[in-house]
Structures are given as C-alpha cells and as structure tokens.
Short mmCIF file of C-alpha atoms and ligand atoms in Angstrom, two decimals:
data_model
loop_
_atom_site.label_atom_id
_atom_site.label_comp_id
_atom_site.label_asym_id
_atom_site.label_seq_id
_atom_site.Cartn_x
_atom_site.Cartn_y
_atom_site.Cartn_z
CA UNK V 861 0.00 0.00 0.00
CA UNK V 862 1.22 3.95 -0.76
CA UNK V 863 0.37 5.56 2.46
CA UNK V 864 1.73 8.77 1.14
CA UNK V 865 -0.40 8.69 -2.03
CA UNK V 866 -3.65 7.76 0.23
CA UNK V 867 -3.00 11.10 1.76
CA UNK V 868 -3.09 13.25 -1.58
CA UNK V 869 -6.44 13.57 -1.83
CA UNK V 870 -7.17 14.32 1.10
CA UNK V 871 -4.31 17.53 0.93
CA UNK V 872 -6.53 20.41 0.18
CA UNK V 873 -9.31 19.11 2.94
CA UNK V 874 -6.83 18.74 5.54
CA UNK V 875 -5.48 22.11 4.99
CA UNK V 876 -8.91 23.76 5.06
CA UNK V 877 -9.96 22.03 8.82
CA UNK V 878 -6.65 22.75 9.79
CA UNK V 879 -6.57 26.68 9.25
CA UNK V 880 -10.44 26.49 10.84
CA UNK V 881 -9.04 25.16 13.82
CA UNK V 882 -5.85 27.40 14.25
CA UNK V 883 -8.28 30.86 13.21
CA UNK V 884 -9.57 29.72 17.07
CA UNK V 885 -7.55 31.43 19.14
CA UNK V 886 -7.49 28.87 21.89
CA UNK V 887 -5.43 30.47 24.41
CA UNK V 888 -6.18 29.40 28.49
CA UNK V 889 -7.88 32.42 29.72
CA UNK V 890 -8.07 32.00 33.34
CA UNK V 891 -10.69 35.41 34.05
CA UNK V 892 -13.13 33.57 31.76
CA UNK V 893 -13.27 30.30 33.73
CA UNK V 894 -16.59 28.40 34.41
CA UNK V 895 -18.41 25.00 34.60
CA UNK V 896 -19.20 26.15 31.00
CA UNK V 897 -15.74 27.28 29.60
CA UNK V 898 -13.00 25.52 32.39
CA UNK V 899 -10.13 27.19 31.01
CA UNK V 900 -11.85 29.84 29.16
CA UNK V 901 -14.07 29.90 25.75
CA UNK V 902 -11.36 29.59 23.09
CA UNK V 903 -10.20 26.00 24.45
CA UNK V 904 -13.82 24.86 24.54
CA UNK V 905 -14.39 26.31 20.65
CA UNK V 906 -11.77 24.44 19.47
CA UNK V 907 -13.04 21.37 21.45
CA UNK V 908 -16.45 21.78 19.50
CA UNK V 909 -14.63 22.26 16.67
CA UNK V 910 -13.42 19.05 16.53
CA UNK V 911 -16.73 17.43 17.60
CA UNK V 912 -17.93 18.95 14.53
CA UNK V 913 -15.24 17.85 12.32
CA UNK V 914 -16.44 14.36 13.73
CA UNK V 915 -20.12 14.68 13.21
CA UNK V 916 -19.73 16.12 9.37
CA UNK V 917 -17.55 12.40 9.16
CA UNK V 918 -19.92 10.45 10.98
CA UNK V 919 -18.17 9.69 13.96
CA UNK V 920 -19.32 9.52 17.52
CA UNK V 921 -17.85 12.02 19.99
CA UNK V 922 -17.80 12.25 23.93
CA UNK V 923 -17.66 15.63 25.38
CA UNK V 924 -16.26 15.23 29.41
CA UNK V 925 -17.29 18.54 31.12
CA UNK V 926 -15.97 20.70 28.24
CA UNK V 927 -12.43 20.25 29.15
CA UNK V 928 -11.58 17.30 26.96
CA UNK V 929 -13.18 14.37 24.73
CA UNK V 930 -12.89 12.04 22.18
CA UNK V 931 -13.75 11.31 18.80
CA UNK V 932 -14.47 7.13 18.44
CA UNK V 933 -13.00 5.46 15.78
CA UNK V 934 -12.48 1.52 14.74
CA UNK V 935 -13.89 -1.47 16.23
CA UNK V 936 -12.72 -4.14 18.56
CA UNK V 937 -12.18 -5.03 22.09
CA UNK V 938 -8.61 -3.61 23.03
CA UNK V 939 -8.42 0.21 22.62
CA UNK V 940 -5.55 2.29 20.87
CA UNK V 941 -5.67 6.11 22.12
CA UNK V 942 -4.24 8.98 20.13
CA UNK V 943 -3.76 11.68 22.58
CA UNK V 944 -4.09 15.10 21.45
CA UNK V 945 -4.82 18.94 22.25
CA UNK V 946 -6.35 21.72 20.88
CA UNK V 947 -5.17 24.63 23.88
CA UNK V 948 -1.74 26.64 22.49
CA UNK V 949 0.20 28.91 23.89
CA UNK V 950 0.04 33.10 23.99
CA UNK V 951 0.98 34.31 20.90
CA UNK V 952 3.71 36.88 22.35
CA UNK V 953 4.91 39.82 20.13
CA UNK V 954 6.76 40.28 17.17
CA UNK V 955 4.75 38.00 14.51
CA UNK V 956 4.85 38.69 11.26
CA UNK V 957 1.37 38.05 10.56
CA UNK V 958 -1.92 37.79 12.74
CA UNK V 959 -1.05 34.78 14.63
CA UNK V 960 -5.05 33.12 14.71
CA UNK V 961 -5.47 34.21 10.96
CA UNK V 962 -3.66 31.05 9.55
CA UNK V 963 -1.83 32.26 6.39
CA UNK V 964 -0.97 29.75 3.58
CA UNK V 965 1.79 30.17 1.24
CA UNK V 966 2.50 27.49 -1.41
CA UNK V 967 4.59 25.08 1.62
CA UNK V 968 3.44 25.86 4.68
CA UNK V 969 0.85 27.05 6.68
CA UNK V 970 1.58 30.06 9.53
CA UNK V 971 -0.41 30.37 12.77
CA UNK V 972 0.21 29.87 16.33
CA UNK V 973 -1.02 26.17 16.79
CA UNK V 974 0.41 25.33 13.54
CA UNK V 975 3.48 22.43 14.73
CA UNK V 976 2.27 22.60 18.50
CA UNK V 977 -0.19 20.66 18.64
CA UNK V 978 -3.05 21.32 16.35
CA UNK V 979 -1.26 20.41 13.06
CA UNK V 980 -0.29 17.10 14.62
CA UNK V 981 -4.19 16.52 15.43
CA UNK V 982 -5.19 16.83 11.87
CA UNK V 983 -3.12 14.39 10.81
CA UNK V 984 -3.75 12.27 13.15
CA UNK V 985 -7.19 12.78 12.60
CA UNK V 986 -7.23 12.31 9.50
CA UNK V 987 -4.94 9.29 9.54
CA UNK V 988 -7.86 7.58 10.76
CA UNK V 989 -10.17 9.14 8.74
CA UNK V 990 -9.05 7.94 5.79
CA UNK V 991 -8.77 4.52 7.16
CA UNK V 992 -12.55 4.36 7.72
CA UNK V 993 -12.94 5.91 4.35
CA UNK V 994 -11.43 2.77 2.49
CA UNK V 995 -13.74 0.27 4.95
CA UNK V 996 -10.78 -1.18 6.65
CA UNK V 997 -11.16 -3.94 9.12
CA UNK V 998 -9.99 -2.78 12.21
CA UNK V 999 -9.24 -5.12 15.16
CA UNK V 1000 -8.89 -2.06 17.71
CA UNK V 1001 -11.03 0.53 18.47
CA UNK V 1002 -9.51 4.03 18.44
CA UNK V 1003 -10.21 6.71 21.12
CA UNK V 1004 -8.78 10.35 19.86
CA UNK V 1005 -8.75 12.34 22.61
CA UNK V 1006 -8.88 15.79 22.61
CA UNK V 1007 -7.28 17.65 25.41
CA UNK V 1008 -8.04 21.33 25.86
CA UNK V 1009 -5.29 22.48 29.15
CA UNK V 1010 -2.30 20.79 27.82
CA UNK V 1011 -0.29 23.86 27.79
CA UNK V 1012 -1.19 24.36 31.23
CA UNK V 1013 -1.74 22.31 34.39
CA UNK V 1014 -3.12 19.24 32.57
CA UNK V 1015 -6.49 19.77 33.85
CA UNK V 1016 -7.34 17.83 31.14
CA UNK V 1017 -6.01 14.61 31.03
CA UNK V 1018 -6.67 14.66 34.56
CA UNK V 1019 -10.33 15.27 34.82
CA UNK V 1020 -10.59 12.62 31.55
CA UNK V 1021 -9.16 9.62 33.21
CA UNK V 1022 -10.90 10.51 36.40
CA UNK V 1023 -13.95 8.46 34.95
CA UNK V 1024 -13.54 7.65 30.96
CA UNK V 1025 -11.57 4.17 29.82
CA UNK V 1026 -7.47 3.94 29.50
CA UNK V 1027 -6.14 2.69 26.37
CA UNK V 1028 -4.07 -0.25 26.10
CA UNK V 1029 -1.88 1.37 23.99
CA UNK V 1030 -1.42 4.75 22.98
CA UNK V 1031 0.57 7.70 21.37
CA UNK V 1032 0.42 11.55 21.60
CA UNK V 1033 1.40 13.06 18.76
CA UNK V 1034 2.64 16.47 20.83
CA UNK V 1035 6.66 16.26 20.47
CA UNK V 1036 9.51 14.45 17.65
CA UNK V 1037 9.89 11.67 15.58
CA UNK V 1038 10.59 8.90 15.85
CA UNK V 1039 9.81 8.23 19.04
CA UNK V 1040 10.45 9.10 22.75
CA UNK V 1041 9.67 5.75 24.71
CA UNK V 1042 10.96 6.76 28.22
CA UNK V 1043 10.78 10.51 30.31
CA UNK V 1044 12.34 10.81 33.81
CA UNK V 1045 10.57 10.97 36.60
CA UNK V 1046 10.30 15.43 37.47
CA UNK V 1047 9.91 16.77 40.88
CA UNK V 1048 10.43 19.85 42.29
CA UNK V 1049 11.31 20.43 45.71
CA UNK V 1050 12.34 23.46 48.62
CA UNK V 1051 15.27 22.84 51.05
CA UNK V 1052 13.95 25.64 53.95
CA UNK V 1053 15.94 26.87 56.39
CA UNK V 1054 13.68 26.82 59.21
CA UNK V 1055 16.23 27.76 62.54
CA UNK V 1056 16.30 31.10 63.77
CA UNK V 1057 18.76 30.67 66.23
CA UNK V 1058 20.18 34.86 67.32
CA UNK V 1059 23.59 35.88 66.29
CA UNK V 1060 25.78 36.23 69.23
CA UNK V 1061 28.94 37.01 67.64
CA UNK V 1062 29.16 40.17 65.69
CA UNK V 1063 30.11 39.24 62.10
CA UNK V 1064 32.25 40.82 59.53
CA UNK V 1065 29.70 40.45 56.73
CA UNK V 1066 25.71 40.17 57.26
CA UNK V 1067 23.87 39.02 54.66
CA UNK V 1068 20.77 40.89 54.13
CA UNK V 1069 19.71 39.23 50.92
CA UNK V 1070 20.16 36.70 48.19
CA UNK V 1071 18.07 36.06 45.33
CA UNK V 1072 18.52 34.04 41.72
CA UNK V 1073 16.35 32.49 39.27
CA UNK V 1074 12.25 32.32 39.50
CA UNK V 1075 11.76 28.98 37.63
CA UNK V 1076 12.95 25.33 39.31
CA UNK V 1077 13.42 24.11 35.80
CA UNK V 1078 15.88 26.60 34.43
CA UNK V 1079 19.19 27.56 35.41
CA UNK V 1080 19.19 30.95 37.03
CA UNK V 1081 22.02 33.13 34.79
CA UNK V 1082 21.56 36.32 37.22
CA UNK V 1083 22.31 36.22 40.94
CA UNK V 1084 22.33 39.51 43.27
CA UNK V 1085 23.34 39.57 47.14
CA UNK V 1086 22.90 42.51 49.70
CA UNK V 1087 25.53 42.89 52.21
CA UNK V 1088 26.30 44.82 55.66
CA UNK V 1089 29.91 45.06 55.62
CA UNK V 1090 31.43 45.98 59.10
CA UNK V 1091 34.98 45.18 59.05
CA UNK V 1092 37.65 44.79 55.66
CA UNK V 1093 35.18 46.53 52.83
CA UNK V 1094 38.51 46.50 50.66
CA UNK V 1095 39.46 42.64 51.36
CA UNK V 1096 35.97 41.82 50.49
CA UNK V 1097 36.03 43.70 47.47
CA UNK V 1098 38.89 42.19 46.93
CA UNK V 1099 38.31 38.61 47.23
CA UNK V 1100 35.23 39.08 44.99
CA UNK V 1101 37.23 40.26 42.44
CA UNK V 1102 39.53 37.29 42.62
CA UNK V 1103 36.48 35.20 42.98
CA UNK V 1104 35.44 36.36 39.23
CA UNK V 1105 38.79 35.86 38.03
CA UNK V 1106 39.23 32.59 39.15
CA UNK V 1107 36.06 31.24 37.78
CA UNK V 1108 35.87 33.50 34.47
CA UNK V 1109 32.68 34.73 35.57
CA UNK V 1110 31.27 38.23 34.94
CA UNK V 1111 29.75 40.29 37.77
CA UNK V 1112 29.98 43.44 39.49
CA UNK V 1113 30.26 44.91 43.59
CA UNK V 1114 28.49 47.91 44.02
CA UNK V 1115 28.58 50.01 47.46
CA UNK V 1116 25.53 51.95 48.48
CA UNK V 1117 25.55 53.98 51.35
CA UNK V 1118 26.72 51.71 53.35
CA UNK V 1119 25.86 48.29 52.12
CA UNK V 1120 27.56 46.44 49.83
CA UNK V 1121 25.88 44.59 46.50
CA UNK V 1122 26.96 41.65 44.81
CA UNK V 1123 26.18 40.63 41.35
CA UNK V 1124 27.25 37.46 38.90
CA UNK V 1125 25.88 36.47 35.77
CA UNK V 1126 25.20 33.05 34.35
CA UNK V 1127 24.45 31.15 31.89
CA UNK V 1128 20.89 30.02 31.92
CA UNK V 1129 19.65 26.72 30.31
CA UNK V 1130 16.75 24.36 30.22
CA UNK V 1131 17.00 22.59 34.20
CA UNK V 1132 17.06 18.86 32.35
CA UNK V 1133 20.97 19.24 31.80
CA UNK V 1134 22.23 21.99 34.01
CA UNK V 1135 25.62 20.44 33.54
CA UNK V 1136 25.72 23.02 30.36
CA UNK V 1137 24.66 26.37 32.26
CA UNK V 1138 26.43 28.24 34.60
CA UNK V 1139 24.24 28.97 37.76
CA UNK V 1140 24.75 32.37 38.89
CA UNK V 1141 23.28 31.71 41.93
CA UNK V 1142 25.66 28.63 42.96
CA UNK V 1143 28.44 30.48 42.29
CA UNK V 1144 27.36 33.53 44.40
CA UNK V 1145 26.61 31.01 47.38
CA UNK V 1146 30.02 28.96 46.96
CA UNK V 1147 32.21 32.70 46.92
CA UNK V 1148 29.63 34.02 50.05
CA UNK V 1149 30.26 30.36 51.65
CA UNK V 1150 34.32 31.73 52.21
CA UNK V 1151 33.32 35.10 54.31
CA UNK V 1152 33.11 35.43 57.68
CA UNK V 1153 28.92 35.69 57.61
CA UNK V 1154 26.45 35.86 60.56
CA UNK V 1155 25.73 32.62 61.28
CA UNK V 1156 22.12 32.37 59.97
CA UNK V 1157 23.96 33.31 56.73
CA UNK V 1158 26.76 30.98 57.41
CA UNK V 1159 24.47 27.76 57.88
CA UNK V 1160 22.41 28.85 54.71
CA UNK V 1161 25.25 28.96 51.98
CA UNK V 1162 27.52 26.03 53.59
CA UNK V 1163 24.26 24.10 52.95
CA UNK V 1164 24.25 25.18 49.57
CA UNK V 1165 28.46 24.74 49.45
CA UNK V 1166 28.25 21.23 50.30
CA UNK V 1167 25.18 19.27 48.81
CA UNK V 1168 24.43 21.46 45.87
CA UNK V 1169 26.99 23.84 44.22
CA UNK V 1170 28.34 22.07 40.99
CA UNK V 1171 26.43 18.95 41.59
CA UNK V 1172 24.42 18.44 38.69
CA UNK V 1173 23.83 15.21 38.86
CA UNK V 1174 23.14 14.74 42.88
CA UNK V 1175 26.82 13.28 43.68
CA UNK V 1176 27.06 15.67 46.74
CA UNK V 1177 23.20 15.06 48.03
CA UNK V 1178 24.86 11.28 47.93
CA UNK V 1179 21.91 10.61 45.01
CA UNK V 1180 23.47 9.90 41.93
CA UNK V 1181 22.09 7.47 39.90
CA UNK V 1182 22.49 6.04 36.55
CA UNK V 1183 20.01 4.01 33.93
CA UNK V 1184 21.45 2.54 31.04
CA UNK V 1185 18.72 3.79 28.86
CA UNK V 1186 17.71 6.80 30.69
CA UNK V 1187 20.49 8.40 31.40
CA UNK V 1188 21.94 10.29 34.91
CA UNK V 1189 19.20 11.92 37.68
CA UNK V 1190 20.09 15.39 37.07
CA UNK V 1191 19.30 18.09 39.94
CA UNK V 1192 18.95 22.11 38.78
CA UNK V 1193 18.94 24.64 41.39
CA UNK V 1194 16.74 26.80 39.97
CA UNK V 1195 15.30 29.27 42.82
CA UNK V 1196 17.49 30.82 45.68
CA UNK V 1197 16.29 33.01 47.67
CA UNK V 1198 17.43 34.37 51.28
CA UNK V 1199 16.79 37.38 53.44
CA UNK V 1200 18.11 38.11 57.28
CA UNK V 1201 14.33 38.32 58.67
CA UNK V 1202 12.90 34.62 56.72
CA UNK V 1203 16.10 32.54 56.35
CA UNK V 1204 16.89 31.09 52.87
CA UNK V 1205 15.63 28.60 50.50
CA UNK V 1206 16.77 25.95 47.86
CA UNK V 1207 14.27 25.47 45.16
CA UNK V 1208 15.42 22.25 43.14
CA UNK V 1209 14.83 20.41 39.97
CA UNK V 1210 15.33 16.51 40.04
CA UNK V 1211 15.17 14.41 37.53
CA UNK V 1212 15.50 10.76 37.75
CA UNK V 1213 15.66 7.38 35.55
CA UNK V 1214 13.64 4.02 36.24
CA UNK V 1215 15.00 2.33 39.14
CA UNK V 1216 16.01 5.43 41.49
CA UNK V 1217 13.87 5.27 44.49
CA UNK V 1218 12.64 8.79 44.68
CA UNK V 1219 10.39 9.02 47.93
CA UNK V 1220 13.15 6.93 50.12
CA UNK V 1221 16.10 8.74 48.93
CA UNK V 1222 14.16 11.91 49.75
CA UNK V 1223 13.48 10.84 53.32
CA UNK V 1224 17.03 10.29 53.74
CA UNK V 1225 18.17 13.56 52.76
CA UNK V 1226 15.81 14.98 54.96
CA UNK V 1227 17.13 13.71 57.99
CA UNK V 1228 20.71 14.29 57.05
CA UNK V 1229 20.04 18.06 56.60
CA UNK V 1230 17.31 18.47 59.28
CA UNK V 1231 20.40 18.23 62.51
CA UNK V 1232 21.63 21.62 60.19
CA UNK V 1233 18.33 23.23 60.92
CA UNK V 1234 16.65 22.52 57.40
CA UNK V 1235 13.36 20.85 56.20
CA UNK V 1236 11.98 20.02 52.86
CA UNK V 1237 8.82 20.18 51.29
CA UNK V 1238 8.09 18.38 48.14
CA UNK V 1239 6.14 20.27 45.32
CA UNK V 1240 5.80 18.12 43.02
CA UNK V 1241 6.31 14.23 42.04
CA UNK V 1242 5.86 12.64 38.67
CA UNK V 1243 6.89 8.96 38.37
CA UNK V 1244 9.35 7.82 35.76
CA UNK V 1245 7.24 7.46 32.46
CA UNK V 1246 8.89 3.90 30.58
CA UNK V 1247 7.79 1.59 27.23
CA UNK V 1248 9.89 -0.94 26.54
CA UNK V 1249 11.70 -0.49 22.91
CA UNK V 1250 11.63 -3.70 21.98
CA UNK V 1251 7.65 -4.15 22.49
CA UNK V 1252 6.13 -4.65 19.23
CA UNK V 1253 3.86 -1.66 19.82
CA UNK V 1254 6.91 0.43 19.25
CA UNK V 1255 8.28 -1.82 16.38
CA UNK V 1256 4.77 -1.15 14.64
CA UNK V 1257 5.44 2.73 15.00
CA UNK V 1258 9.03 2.69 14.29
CA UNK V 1259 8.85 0.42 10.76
CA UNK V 1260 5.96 3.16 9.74
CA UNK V 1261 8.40 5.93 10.60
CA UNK V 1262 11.57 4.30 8.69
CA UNK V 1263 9.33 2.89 5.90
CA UNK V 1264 7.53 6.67 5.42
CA UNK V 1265 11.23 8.42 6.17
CA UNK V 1266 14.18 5.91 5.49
CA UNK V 1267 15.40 7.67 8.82
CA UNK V 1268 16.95 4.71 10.94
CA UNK V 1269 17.13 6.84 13.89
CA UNK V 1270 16.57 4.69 17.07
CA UNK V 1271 13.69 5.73 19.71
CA UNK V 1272 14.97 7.78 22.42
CA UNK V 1273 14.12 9.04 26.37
CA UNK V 1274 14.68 12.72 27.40
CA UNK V 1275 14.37 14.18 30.68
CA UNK V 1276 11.20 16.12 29.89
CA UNK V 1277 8.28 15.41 30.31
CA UNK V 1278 5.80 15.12 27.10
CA UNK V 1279 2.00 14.92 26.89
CA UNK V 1280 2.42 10.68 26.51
CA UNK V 1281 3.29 10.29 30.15
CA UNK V 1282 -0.73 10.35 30.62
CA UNK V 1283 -1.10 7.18 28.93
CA UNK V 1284 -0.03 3.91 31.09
CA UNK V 1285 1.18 2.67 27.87
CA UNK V 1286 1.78 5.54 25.49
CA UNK V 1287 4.70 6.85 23.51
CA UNK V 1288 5.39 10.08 22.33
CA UNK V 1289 5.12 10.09 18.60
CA UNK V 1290 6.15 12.75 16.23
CA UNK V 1291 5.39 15.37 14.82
CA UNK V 1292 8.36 16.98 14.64
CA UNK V 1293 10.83 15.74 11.96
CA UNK V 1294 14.75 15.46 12.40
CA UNK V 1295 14.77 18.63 10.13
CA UNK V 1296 11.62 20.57 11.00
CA UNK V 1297 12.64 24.12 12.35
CA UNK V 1298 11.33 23.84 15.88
CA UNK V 1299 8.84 27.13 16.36
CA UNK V 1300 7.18 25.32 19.30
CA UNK V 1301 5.84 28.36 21.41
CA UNK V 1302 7.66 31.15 19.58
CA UNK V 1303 6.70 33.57 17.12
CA UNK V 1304 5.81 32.83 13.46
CA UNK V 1305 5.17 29.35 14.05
CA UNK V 1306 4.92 27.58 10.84
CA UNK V 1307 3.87 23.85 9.74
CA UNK V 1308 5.08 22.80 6.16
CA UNK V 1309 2.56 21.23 4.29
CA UNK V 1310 4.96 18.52 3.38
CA UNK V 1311 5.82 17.74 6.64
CA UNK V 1312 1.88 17.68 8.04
CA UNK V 1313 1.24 15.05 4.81
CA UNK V 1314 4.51 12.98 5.74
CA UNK V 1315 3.02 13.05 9.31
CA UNK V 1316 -0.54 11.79 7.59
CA UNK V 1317 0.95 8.81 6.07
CA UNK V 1318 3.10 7.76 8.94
CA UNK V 1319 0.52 7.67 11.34
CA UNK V 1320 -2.03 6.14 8.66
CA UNK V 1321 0.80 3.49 8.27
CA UNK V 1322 1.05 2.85 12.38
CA UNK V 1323 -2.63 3.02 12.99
CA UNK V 1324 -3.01 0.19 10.42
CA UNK V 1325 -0.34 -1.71 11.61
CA UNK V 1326 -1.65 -1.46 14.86
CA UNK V 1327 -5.24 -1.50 14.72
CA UNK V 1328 -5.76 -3.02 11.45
CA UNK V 1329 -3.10 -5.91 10.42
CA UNK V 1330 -3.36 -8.83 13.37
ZN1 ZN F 2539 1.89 20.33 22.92
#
C-alpha cells in the first residue's frame, strides 16, 4: 500500500480544517473560567470544533465537562488512544502576521497552533479518517482524545481519566519523531531553612539578601546579594574580584551607602541538563560560603556549598544514579532566595531514571540536613514514564516511521516530560521531523505542508499496523 499517495487527496481538505481550527484562538484564559468554559471559551471552541469535524464524518464524539473528549473510531475489544490537544500557547509579540489568521503560502501554513499541537491533530485525525474511508477492518477501536489544558496544568487529562476508559496502547502526537519511549521521573522540591537561632557574635559580613532564578526548571544566569559590611570593605572587594577571576565569571560589587551589592551572571539553560549552564546563583553562594557571615547566613550557603553547588547530577546530596537507557538523575537549582528576617531557601529540579527510588532517597536527605536546621517540602512528584523499545507496539510505530522516512534513527528518552506520560502505555510520537525548524511556542510558528502530509501517512501506516493488520 502507498500511504503517502492515500494522503493526496485528502491535501486540500486537511489544509482547510486545519486553518479552521488554528483561526480559534485557543489560548487558556483563566478570568473567563466556568463549569461552562473551564479554562476559558477559546479552548472549549476548538473542542467543538473538533466534535464537529467528527459529526460532518460520521463519527461519535464524547464531550467530558468541556475540558476534553474524544472522537471514536475503529472497532474491537482492546483500545488504541491517540492523545491530542487543541489549547496553544500566547501568541507573544513580534509576529509577522496575525497569529489566529492562519496564512498559507504554497509550503506551509503560519499560525500559532500550527506544529504545536493542532497540526499534529489533523493528521492524526485524519490518519484515521481515511482509514474508515477505504472500509478497513480494524481489530482495535480508536479513542482520539482531545485535550483542551495541555499547555497548562493538565487539567485535562486529569479530569478525563478521572472516569472515561485507558487505552491499552497509545501515542500523543505532541513532540519528535521517531519516538520518545521513556521521560524521567520530574519533581520539584524546597530545602527551607527553618532555625532562627540569634547571632551572638558580631560578624564581619551580614547578609541581608540573596536572590537568583524564578523557575525550578531553568538555570538561574543572574544572581544579586545585599551585604552589611562591618569590618575589611577592601578585602571583600577584593576577594570578589579574585572570585570572578578565578572562575571566568562576569559580575559586578556595588557600594551603596553603606551596604555592599553583589552581582554574577550566568548562563541560563533548560534545568534537564544543568551540567551546560552556569548557575549564577551557585556560584554567588560557593564565593559568600568563604566570608566570615552571621551565622544564619553561614548555615544557609555552607548548605548550599556542600550538597548542591556544581552537583548536577546529585553526587554531593549522595543521590546519583544512573540508567542505562535513561540516562543520569540530574538536579537544577533553579530558585534561591534568602533574606536576614525569613532565612533562605533551595528550590530544586530533580530528575530521575527508572529504578532510582525517589520518595526513600528523599526521606534520607531529609534527615541528614534536618540536625543543620533545614526541612523540605516536596512540590511536586511525577513517576518515571517507561515503554519498553523492543515491544512490538513500538516496532509497529518505528517500521511506519523508517518505511515513510528511510530515517533509521533509534527511539529515544529525554528528561522532559511530554503529553504521553498520561497514557499507562503511550509513547510520544512525532510530529516533529529530524529537520523541521522547531517554532514550538515562539513567534511565526509555521507547519510545512509537506511535513503535516509525511506526518498523515506515517501515522495512517502505524494506525493500520496497529489497529488493522493482526
Ligand atoms: Zn503540545
């Protein structure tokens, strides 16, 4: 069977319910929420949208409170989800056309929406479409579900699996070909400083204030301390200076009236490798950690010194782990913050492979760092999303991709986390080629048509190997 040549006809209608859906401008609006519109009216229209795109095909759809649903396809007793959503991101500035009028030139198609993820839905969509249209046998039925709050807290996904049916298998098609079979498990924790104990001595230095980064998965590339300097302004100065030197850093001491402020710049980089930034804040901790500080001050950044500064991959918490397939656990320090009144805070990033024993290792830590007068408080936990590569499922997906492509590119994990992780058995699954320009979330995102037909076939090709073939 051509796939690809299945799709052709099918070009100019697929490019018509795609620009209907991206001329939606399906942004979260959270002052618009309601039992009617749960993240706002543009999510829901685009929901409908796609309930109507259903209807005109003769499909049944299931709405679930507005916030998500599902368009059912094939027929069988196992069920294959494709795991979708209609919800993009704020434009921001500097387009070069109205970002929710979709503009076609003769290869691609411009809107926001356009690659992330409402391009990927009409293929998929219509991947199955067209395999109803030539009165296939299917073995499988198909759910394609239709998330509207992917972009934000998953409200979703959760609220759809509270009470409607799992798939057996599944893909989202939110994120790259070929295939991402494994994401590490995310959390997000704070190490607080929670003693108070009074300064007896009279330092040199007092710290007034510390503060770098604002997000726990990025790596903050500014850092800024506040100092009372009592004693030895000029050796301070000095040491600073040296401190820069030493570590090619950039930053700059400032005296005001009186108090002393420290700057150092970074280099700031996604929180899943922070190996390849340069945290500002770190730095600022490790040169504060070798003054003679007030010892709220002092307990704060020899915290910091000794279980976190360049320790990217939790060697000095004592929590390094490897996975064969999955890589290191990887810990960002993304949020520092400290003042003389509150005490200080560690806001971390952990990643971690199959096989690390998050909640234990956690535990432990605690106690080791509680006799030092801190606590922690876990934000957030996601477990360690895994499909085995060599389970036919994926060898189904991957021979479409390589068959469609000739790209022998082997299936990968990353240390994100993709829409797929909400499936108990689901994969991310393109569609984003090796040499698509990725305009995820930025300005002037573009689709090519080429690469949303190549998308078509491959996932006409999987479906039917999956749902179709025995
Ligand atoms: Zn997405």
């Amino acid at each position: 069977m051509n796939w690809r040549e299945q799709v052709a006809e099918y070009e100019q209608a697929m490019v018509e319910d795609l620009k209907g859906l991206l001329a939606i401008n399906s942004v979260r609006d959270d002052s618009l929420m309601s039992k009617e519109t749960p993240v706002g009216p543009g999510p829901r229209e685009a929901l409908e949208y796609m309930y109507k795109l259903a209807e005109r095909d003769g499909f049944k759809h299931v709405d679930v409170d507005h916030i998500a649903g599902r368009i059912e396809m094939g027929k069988g007793s196992e069920l294959f989800g494709i795991l979708c959503h209609v919800d993009v991101v704020p434009p921001g500035s500097g387009w070069d056309t109205d970002p929710f009028n979709p503009v076609e030139t003769e290869d691609k198609i411009i809107a926001r929406g356009t690659l992330d993820d409402k391009g990927p839905t009409i293929a998929a969509y219509y991947a199955v479409k067209i395999l109803e249209d030539m009165n296939v046998d299917f073995k499988q039925r198909i759910h394609l579900i239709v998330g509207t709050d992917e972009e934000s807290g998953w409200m979703c996904t959760d609220r759809y699996f509270q009470t409607e049916e799992m798939p057996n298998l599944g893909i989202a098609p939110d994120a790259d070909f070929p295939l991402i079979h494994g994401e590490k498990g995310l959390t997000t924790f704070d190490i607080i400083q929670n003693s108070s104990k009074e300064d007896v001595t009279a330092p040199e230095v007092e710290l007034k204030a510390l503060n770098a980064g604002e997000r726990y998965n990025m790596v903050p590339d500014f850092a800024e301390a506040k100092l009372a300097v009592r004693e030895k302004m000029d050796f301070v100065l000095q040491s600073f200076d040296n401190y820069l030197h030493d570590h090619q850093l950039t930053g700059k001491a400032t005296v005001v009236s009186g108090s002393l402020l420290l700057q150092i710049e970074g280099k700031s980089v996604h929180g899943m490798d922070p190996s390849i930034g340069v945290n500002a804040g770190m730095f600022l901790v490790n040169f504060l950690n070798t003054l003679s500080l007030d010892e709220k001050a002092k307990a704060f950044v020899a915290l910091g010194d000794r279980y976190l500064f360049e320790s990217h991959f939790g060697e000095k918490m004592n929590m390094a782990f490897e996975d064969a397939e999955m890589g290191r656990l990887t810990t960002n320090i993304g949020v520092i913050s400290y003042t003389d009144i509150d005490g200080g805070h560690y806001g971390v990033n952990l990643r971690y492979p199959t096989g690390f024993d998050f909640t234990t290792e956690i535990a432990g830590f605690t106690d080791q760092i509680k006799e030092q007068g801190f606590d922690i408080v876990v934000n957030t936990h996601q477990e360690p999303h895994y499909v085995d590569k060599n389970d036919p499922f994926i060898g189904k997906l991957l021979t479409a991709y390589r068959n469609q492509t000739g790209d022998m590119t082997e299936p990968y994990t990353i240390g994100g986390g993709t829409y797929a992780r909400n499936l108990e058995k689901g994969v991310a699954f393109g569609a984003m080629f090796k040499d698509s320009v990725d305009l995820m979330h930025q300005k002037n995102e573009y689709m090519t048509k080429k690469q949303l037909f190549d998308a078509t076939a491959i996932y006409l090709e999987a479906i039917h190997a999956v749902c179709v073939e025995d």
